[in-house]
CSV table of C-alpha atoms in Angstrom, one decimal:
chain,number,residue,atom,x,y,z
J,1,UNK,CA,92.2,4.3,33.5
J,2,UNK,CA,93.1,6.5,30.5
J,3,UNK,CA,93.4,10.4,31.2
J,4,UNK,CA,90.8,12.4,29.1
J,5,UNK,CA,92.6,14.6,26.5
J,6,UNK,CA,92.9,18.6,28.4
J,7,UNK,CA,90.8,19.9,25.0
J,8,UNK,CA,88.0,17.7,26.1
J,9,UNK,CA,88.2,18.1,29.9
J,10,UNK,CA,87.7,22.0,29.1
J,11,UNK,CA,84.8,21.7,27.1
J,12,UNK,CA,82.9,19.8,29.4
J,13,UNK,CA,83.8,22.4,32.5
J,14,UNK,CA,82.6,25.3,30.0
J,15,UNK,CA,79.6,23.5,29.3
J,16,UNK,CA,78.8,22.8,32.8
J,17,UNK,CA,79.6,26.6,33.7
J,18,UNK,CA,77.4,27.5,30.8
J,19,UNK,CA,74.4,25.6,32.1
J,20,UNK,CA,74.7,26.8,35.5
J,21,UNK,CA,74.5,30.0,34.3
J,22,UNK,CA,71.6,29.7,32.3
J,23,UNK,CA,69.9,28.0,35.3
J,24,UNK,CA,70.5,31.0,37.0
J,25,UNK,CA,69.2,33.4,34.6
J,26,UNK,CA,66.1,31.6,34.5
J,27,UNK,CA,65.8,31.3,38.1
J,28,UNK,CA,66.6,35.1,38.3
J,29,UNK,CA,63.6,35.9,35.9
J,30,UNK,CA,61.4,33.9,37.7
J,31,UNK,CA,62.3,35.8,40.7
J,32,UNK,CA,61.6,39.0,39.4
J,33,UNK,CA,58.2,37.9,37.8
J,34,UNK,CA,57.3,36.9,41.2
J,35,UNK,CA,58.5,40.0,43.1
J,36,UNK,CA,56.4,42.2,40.4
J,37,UNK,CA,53.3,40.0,40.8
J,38,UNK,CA,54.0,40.5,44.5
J,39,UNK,CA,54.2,44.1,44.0
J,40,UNK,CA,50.8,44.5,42.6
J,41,UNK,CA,49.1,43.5,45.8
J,42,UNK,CA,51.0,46.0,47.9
J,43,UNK,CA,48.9,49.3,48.1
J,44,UNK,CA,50.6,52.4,46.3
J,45,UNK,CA,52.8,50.1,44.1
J,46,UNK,CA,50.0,50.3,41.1
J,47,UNK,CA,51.5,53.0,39.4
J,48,UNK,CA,54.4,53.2,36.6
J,49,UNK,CA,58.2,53.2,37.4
J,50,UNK,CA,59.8,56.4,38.1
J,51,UNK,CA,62.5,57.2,35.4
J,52,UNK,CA,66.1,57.6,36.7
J,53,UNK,CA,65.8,61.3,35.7
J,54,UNK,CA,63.3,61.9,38.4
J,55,UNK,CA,65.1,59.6,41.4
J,56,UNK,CA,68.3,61.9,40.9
J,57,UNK,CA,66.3,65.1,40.5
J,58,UNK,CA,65.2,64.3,44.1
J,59,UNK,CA,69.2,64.4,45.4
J,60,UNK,CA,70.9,66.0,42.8
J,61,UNK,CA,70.4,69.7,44.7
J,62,UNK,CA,73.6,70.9,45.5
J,63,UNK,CA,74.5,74.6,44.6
J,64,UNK,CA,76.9,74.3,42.2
């Protein structure tokens, strides 16, 4: 048995990493077209995103 050249050996492990990590960006946007088609059936949840300005406007109220 004849050792694979180290060049080669890390090209394979980076393709391997690569493709896991695709496979877990696709299985991330799945989950989050699931967990918003989810949200649609919950009652209240029909109405647009707040923006970040108006979550911190609710707990940034500290006197200064």
């Amino acid at each position: 048995m004849t050792k694979a050249p180290a060049k080669d050996i890390v090209q394979q492990e980076a393709a391997v990493i690569e493709a896991g990590i695709a496979a877990q960006a696709t299985a991330l946007d799945l989950l989050l077209a699931e967990m918003r088609a989810l949200a649609t059936l919950i009652p209240g949840h029909q109405e647009a995103p707040r923006s970040d300005a108006e979550i911190e406007s609710e707990f940034d109220n500290m006197p200064v």
